[in-house]
PDB file of N, CA, C and O in Angstrom:
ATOM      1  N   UNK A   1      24.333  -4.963  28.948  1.00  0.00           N
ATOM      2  CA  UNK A   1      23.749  -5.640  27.812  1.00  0.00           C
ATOM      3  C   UNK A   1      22.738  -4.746  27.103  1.00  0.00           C
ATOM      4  O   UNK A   1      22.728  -4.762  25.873  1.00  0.00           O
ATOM      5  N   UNK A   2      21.716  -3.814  27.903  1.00  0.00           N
ATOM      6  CA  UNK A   2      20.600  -3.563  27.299  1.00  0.00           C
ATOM      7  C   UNK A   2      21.992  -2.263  26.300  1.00  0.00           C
ATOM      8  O   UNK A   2      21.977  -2.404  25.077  1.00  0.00           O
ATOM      9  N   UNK A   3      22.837  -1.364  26.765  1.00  0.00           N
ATOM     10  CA  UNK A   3      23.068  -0.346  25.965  1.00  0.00           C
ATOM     11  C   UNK A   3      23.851  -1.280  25.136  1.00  0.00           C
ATOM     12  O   UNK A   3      22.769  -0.746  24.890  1.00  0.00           O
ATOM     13  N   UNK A   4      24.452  -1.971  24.547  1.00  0.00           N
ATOM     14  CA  UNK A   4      24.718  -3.095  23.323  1.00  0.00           C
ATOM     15  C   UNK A   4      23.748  -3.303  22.862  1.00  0.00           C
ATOM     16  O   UNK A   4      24.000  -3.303  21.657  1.00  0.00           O
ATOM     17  N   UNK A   5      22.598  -3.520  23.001  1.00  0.00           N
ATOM     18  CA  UNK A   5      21.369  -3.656  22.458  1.00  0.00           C
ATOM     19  C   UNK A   5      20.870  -2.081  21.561  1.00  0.00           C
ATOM     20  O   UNK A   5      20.956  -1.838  20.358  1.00  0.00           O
ATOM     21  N   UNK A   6      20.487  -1.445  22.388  1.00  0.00           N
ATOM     22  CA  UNK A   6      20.302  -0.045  22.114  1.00  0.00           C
ATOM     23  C   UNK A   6      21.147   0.113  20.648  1.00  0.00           C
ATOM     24  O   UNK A   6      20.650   0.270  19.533  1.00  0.00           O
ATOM     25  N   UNK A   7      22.499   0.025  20.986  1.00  0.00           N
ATOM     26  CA  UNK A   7      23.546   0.256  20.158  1.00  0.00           C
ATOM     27  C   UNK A   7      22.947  -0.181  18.628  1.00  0.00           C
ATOM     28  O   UNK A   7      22.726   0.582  17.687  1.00  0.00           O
ATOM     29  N   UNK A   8      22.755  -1.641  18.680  1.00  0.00           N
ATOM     30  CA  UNK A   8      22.440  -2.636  17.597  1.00  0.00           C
ATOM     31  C   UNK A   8      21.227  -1.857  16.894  1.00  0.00           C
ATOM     32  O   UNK A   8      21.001  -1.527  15.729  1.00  0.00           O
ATOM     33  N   UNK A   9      20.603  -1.718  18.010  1.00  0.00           N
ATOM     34  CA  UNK A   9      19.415  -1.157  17.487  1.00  0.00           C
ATOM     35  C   UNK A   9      19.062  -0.011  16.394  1.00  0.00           C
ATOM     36  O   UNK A   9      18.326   0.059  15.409  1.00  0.00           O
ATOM     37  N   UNK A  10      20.222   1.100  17.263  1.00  0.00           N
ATOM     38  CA  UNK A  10      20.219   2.108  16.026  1.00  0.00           C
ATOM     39  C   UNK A  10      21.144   2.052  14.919  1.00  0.00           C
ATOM     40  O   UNK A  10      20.875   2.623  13.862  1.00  0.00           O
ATOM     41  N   UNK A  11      22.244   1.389  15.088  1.00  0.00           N
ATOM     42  CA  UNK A  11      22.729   0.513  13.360  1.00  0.00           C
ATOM     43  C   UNK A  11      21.422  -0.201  12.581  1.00  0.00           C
ATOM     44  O   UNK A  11      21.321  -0.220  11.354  1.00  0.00           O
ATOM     45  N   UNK A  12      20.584  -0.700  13.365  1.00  0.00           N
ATOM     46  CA  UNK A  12      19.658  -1.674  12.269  1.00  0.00           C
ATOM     47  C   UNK A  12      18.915  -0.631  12.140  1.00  0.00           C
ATOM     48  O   UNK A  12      18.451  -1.042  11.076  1.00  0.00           O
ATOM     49  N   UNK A  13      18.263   0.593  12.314  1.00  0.00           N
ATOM     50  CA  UNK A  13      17.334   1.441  12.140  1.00  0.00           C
ATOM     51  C   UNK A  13      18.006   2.724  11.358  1.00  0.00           C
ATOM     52  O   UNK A  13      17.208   3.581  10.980  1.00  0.00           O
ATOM     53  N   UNK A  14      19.126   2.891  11.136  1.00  0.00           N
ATOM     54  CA  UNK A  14      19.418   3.144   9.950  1.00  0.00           C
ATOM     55  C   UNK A  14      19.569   3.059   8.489  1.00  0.00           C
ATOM     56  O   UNK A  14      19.482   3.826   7.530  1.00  0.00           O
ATOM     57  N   UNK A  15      19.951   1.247   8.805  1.00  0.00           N
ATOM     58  CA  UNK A  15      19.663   0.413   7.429  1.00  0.00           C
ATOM     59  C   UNK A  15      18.294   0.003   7.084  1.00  0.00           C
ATOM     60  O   UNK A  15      18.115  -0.407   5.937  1.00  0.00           O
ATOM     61  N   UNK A  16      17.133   0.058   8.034  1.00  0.00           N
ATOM     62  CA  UNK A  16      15.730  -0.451   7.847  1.00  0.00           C
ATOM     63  C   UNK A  16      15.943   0.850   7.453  1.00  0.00           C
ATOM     64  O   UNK A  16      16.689   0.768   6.478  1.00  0.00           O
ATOM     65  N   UNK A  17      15.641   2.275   7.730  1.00  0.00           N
ATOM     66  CA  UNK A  17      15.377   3.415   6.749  1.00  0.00           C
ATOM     67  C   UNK A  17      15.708   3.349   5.360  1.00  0.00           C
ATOM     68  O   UNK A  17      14.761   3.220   4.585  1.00  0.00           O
ATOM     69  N   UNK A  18      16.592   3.398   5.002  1.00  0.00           N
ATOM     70  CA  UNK A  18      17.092   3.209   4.066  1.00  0.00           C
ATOM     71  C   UNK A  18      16.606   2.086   2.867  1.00  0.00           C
ATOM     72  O   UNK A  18      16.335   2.198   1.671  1.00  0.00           O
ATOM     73  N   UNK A  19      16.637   1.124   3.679  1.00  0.00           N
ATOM     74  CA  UNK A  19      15.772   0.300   2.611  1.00  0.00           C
ATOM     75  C   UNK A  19      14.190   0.306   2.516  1.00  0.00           C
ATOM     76  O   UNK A  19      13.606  -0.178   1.547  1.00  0.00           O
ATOM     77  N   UNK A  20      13.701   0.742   3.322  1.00  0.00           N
ATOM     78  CA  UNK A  20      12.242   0.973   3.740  1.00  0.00           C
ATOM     79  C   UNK A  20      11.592   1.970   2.243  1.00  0.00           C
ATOM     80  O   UNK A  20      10.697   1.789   1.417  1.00  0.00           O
ATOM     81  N   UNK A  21      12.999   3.442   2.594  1.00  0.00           N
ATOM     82  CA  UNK A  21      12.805   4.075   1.221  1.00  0.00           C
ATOM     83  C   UNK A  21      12.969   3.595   0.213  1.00  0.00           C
ATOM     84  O   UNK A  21      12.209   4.140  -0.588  1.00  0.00           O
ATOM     85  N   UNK A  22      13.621   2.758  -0.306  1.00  0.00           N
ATOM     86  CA  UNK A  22      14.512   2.332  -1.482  1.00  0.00           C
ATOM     87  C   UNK A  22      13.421   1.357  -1.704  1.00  0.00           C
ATOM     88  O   UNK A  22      13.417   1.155  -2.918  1.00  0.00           O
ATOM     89  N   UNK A  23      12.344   0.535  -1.052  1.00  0.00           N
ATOM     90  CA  UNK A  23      11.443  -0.555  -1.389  1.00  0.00           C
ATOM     91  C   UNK A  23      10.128  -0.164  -1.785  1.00  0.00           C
ATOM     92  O   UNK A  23       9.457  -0.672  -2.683  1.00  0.00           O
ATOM     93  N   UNK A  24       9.742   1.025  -0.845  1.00  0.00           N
ATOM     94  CA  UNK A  24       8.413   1.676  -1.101  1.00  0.00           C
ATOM     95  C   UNK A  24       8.382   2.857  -1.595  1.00  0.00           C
ATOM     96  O   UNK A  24       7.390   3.361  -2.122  1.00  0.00           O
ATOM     97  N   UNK A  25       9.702   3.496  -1.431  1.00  0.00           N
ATOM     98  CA  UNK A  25       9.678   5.310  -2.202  1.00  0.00           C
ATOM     99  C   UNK A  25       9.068   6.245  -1.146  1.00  0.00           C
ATOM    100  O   UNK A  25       8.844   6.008   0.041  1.00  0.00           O
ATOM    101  N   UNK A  26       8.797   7.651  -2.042  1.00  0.00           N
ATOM    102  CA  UNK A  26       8.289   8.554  -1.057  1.00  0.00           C
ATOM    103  C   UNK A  26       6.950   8.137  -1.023  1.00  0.00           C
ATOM    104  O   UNK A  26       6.423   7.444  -1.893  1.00  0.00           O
ATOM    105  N   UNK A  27       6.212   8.716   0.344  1.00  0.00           N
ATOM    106  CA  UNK A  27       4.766   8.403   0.862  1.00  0.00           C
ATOM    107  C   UNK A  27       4.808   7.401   1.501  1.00  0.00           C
ATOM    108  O   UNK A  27       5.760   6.704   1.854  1.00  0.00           O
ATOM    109  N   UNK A  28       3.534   7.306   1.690  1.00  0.00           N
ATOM    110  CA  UNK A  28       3.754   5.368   2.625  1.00  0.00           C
ATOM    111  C   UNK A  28       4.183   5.619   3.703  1.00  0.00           C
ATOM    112  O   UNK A  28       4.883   4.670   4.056  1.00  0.00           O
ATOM    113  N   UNK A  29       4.154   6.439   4.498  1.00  0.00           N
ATOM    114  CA  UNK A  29       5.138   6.400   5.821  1.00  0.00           C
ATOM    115  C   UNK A  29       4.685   5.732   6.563  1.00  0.00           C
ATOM    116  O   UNK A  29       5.683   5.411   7.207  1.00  0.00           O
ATOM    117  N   UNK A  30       3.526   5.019   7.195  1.00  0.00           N
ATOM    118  CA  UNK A  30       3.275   3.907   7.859  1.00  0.00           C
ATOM    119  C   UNK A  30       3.604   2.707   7.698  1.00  0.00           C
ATOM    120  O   UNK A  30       3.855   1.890   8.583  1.00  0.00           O
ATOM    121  N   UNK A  31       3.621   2.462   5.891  1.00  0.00           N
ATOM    122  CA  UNK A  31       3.754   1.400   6.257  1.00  0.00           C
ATOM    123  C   UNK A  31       5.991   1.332   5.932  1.00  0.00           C
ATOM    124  O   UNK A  31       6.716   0.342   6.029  1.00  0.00           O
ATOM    125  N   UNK A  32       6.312   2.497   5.640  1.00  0.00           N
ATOM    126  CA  UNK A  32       7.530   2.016   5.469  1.00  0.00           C
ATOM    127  C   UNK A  32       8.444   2.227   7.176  1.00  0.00           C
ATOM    128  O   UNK A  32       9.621   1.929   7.378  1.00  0.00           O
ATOM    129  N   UNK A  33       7.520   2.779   8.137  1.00  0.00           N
ATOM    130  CA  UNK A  33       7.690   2.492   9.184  1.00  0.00           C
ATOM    131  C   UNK A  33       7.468   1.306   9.897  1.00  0.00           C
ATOM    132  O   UNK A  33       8.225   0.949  10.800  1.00  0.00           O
ATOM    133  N   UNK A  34       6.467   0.666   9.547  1.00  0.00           N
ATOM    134  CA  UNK A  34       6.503  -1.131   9.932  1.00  0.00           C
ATOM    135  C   UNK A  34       7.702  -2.141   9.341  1.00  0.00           C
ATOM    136  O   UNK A  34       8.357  -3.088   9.776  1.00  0.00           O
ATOM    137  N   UNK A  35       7.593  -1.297   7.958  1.00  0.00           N
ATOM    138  CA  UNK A  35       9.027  -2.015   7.107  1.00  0.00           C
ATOM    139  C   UNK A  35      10.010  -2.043   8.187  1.00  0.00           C
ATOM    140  O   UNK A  35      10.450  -3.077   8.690  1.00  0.00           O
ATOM    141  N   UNK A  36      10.298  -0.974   8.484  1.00  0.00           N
ATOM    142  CA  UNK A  36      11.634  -0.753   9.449  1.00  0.00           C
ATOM    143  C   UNK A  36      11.516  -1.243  10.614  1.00  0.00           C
ATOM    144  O   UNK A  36      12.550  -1.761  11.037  1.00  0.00           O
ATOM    145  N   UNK A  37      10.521  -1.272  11.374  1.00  0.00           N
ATOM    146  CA  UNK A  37      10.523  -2.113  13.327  1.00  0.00           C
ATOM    147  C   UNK A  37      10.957  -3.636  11.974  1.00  0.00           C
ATOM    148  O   UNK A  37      12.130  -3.938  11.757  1.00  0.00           O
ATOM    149  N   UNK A  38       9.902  -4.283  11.342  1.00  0.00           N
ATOM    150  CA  UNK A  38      10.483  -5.341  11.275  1.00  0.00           C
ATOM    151  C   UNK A  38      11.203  -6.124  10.805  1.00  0.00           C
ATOM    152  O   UNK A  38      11.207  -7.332  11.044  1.00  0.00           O
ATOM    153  N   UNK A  39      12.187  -5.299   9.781  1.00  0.00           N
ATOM    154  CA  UNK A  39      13.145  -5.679  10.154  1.00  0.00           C
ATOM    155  C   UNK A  39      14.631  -5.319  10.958  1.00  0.00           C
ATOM    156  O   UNK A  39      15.720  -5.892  10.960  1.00  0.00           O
ATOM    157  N   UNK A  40      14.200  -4.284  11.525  1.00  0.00           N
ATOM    158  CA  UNK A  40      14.891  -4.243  12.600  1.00  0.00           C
ATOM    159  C   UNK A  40      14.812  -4.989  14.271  1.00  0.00           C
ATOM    160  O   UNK A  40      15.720  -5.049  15.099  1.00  0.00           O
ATOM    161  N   UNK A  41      13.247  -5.552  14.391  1.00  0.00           N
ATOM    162  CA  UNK A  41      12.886  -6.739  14.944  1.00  0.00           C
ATOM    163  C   UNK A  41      13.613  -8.267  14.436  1.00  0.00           C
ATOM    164  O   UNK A  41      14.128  -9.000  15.279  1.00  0.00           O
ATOM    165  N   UNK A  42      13.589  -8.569  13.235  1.00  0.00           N
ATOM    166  CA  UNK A  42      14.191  -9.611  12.563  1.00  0.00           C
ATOM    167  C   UNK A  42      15.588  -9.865  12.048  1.00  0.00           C
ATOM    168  O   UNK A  42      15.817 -10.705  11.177  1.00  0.00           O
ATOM    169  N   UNK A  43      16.863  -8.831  12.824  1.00  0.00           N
ATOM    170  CA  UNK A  43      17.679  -8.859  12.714  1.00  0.00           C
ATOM    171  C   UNK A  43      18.635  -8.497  13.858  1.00  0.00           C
ATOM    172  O   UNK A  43      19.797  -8.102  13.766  1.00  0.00           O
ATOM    173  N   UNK A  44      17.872  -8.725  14.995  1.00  0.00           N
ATOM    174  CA  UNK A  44      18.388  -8.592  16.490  1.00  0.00           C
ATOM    175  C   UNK A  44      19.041 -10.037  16.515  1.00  0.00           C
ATOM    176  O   UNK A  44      18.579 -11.122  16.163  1.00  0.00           O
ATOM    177  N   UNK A  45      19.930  -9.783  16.902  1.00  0.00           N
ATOM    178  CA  UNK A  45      20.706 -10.974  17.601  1.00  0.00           C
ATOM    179  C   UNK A  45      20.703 -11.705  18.839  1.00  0.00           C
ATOM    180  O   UNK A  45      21.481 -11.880  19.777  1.00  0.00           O
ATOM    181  N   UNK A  46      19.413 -12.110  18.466  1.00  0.00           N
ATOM    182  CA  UNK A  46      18.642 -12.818  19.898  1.00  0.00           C
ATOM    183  C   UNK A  46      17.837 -13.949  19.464  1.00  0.00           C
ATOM    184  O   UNK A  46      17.693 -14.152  18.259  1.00  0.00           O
ATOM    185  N   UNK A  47      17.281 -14.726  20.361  1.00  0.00           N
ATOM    186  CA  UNK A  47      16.268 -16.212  20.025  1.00  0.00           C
ATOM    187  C   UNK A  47      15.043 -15.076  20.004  1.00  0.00           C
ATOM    188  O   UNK A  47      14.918 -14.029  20.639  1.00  0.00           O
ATOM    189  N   UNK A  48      14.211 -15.709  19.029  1.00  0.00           N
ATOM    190  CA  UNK A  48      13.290 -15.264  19.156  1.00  0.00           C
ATOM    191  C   UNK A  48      12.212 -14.779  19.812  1.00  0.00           C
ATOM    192  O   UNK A  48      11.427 -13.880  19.511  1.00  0.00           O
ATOM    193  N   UNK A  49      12.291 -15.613  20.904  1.00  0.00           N
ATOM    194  CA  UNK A  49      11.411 -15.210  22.054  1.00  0.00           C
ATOM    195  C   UNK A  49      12.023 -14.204  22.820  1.00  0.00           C
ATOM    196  O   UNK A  49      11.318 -13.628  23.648  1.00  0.00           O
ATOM    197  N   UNK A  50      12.775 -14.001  22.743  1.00  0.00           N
ATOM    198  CA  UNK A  50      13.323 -12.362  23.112  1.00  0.00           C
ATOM    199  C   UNK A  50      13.285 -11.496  22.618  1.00  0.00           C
ATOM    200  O   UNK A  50      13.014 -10.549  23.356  1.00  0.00           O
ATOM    201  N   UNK A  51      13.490 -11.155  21.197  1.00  0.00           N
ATOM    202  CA  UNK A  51      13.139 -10.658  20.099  1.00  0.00           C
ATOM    203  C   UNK A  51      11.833 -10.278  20.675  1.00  0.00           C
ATOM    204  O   UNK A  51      11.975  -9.308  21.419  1.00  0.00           O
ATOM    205  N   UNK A  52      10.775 -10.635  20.611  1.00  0.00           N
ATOM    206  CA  UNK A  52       9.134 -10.533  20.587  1.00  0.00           C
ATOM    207  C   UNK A  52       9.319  -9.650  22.111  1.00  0.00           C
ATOM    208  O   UNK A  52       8.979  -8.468  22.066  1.00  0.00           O
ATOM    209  N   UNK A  53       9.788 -10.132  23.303  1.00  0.00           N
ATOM    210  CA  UNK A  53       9.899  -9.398  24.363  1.00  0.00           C
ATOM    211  C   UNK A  53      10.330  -8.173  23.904  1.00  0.00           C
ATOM    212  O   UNK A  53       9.667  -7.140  23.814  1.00  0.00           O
ATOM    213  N   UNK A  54      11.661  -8.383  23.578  1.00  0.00           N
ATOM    214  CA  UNK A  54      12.365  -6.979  23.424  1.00  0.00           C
ATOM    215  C   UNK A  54      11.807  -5.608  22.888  1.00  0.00           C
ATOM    216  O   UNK A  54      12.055  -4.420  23.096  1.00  0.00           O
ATOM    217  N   UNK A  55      10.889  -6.370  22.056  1.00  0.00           N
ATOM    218  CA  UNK A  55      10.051  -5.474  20.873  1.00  0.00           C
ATOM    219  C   UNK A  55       9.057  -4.787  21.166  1.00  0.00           C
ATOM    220  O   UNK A  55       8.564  -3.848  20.539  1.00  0.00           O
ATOM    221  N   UNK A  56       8.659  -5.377  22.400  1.00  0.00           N
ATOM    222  CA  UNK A  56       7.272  -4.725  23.286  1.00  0.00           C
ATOM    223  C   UNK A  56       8.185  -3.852  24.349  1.00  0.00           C
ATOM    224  O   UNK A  56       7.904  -2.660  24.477  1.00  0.00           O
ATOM    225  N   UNK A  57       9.118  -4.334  25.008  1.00  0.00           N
ATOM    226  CA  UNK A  57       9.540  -3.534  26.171  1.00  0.00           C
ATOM    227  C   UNK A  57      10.217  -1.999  25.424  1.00  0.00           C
ATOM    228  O   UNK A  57      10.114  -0.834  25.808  1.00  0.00           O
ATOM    229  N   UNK A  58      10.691  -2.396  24.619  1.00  0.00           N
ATOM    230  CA  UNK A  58      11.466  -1.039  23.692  1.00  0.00           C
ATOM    231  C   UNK A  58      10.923  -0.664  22.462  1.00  0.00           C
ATOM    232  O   UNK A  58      11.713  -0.577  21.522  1.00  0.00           O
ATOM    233  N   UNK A  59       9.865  -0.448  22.287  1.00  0.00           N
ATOM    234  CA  UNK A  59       9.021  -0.049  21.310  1.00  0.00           C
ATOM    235  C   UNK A  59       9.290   0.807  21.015  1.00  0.00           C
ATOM    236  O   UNK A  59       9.874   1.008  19.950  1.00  0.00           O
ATOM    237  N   UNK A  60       8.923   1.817  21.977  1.00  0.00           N
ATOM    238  CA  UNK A  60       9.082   3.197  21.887  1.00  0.00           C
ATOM    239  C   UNK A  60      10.537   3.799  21.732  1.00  0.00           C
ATOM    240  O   UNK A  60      10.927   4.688  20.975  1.00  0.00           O
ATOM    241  N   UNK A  61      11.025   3.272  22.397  1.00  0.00           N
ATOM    242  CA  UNK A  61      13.042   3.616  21.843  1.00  0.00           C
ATOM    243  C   UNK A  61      12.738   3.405  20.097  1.00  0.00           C
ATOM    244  O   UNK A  61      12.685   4.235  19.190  1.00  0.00           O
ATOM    245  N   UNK A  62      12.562   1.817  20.105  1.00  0.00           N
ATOM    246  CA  UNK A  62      12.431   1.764  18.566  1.00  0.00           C
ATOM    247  C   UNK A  62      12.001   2.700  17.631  1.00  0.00           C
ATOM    248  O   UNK A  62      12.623   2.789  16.572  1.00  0.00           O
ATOM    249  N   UNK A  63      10.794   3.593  17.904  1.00  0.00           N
ATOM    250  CA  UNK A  63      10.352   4.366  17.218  1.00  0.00           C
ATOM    251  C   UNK A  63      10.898   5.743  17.019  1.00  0.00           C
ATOM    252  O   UNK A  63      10.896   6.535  16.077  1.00  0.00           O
ATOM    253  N   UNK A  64      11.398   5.750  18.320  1.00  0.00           N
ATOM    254  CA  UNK A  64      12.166   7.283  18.457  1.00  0.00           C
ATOM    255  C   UNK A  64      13.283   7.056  17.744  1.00  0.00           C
ATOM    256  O   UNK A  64      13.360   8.042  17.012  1.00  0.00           O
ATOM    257  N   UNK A  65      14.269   6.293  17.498  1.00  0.00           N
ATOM    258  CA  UNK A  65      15.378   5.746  16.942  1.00  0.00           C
ATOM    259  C   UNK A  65      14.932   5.615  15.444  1.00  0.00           C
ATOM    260  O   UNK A  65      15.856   5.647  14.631  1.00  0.00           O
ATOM    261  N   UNK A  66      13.926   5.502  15.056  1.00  0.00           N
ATOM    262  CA  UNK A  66      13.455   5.232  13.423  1.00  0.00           C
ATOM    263  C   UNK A  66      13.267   6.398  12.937  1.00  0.00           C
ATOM    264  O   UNK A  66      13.775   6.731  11.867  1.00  0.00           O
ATOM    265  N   UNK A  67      12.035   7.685  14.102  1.00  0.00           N
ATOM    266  CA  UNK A  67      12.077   8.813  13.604  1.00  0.00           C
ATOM    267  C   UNK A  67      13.293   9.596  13.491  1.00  0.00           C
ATOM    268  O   UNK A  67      13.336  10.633  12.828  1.00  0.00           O
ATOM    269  N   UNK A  68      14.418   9.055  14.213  1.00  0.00           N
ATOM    270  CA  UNK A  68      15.793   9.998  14.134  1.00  0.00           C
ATOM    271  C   UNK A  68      16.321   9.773  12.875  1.00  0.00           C
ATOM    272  O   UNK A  68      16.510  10.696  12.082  1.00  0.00           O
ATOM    273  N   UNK A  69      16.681   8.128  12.529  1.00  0.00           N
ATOM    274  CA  UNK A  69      16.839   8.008  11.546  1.00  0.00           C
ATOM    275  C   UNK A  69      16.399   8.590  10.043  1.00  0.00           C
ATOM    276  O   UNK A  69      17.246   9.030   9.265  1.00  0.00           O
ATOM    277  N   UNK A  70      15.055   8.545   9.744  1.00  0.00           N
ATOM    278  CA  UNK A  70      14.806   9.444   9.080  1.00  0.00           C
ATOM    279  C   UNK A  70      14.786  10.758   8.897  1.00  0.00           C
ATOM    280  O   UNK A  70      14.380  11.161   7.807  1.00  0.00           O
ATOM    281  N   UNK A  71      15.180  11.651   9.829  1.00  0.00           N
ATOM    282  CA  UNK A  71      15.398  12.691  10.170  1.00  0.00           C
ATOM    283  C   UNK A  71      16.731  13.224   9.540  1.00  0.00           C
ATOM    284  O   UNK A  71      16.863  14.335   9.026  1.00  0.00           O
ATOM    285  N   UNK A  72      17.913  12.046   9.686  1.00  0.00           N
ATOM    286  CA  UNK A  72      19.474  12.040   9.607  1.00  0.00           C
ATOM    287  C   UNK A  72      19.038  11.721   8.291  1.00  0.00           C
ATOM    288  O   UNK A  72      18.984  12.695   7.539  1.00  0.00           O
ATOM    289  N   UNK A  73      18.650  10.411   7.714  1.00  0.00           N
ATOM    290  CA  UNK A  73      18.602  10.477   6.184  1.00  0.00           C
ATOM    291  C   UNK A  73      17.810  11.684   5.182  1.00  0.00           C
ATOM    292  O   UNK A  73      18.088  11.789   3.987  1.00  0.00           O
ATOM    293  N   UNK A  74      16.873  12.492   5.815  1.00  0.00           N
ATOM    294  CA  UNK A  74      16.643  13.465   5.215  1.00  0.00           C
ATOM    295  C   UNK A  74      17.659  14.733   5.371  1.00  0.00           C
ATOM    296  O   UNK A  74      17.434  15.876   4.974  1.00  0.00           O
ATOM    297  N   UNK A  75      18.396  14.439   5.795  1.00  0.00           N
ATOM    298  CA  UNK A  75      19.850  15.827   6.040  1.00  0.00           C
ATOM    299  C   UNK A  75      20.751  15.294   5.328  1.00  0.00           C
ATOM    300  O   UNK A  75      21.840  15.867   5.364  1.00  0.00           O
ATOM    301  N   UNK A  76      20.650  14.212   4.565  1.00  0.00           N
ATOM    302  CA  UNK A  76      21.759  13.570   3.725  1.00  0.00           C
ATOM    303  C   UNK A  76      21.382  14.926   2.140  1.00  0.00           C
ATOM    304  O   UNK A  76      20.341  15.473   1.776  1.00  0.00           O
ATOM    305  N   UNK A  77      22.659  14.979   1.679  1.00  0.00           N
ATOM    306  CA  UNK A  77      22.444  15.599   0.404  1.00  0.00           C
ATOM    307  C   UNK A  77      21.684  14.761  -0.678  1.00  0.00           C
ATOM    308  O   UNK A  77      21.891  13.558  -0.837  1.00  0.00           O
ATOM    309  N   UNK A  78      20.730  15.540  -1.456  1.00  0.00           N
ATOM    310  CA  UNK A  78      20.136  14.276  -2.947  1.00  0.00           C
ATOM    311  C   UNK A  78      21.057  13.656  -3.400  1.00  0.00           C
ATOM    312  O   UNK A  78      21.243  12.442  -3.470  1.00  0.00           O
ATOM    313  N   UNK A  79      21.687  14.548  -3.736  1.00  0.00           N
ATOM    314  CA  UNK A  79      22.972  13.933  -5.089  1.00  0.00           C
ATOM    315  C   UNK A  79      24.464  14.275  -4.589  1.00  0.00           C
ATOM    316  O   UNK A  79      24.832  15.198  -3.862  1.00  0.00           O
ATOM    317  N   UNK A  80      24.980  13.569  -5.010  1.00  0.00           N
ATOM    318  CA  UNK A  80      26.481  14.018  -4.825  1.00  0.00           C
ATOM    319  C   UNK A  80      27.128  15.009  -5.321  1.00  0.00           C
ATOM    320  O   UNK A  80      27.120  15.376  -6.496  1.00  0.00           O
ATOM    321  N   UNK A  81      27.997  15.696  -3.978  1.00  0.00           N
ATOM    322  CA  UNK A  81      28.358  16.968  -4.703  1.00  0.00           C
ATOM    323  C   UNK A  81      27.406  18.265  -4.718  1.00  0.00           C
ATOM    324  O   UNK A  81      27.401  19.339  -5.320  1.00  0.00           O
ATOM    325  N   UNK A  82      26.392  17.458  -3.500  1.00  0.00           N
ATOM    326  CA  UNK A  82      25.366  18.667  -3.162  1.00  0.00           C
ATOM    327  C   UNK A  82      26.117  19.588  -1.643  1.00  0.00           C
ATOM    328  O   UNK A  82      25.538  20.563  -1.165  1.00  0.00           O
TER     329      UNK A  82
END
């Protein structure tokens, strides 16, 4: 269960990047890093009270998984055809 989780996790922390940028732009990296735990917290497929567990026990995955993400979206080309 937990690596299905994991899994979920870094699908939703790709799309929280992504929109994190697309909502706040460049700068901001704190807070477009909270953007991203929550809603990548708020789109786990769990009751909530697990959710809130989950979020404390794997924090740190979470974060490492957010900094990758941004990492991978900054290796994306600007424009197309780059």
């Amino acid at each position: 269960m937990f690596e299905n989780l994991k899994l979920k996790i870094k699908e939703l922390a790709r799309k929280a990047v992504f929109i994190a940028e697309s909502q706040l732009g460049s700068g901001k990296g704190q807070e477009k890093k909270k953007l991203a735990i929550d809603y990548i917290v708020r789109n786990l497929p769990l009751p909530i009270f697990v959710k809130t567990i989950i979020s404390v026990f794997l924090s740190s995955f979470i974060d490492d998984v957010i900094e990758i993400s941004v990492s991978y979206m900054k290796s994306l080309p600007a424009k197309e055809g780059e």
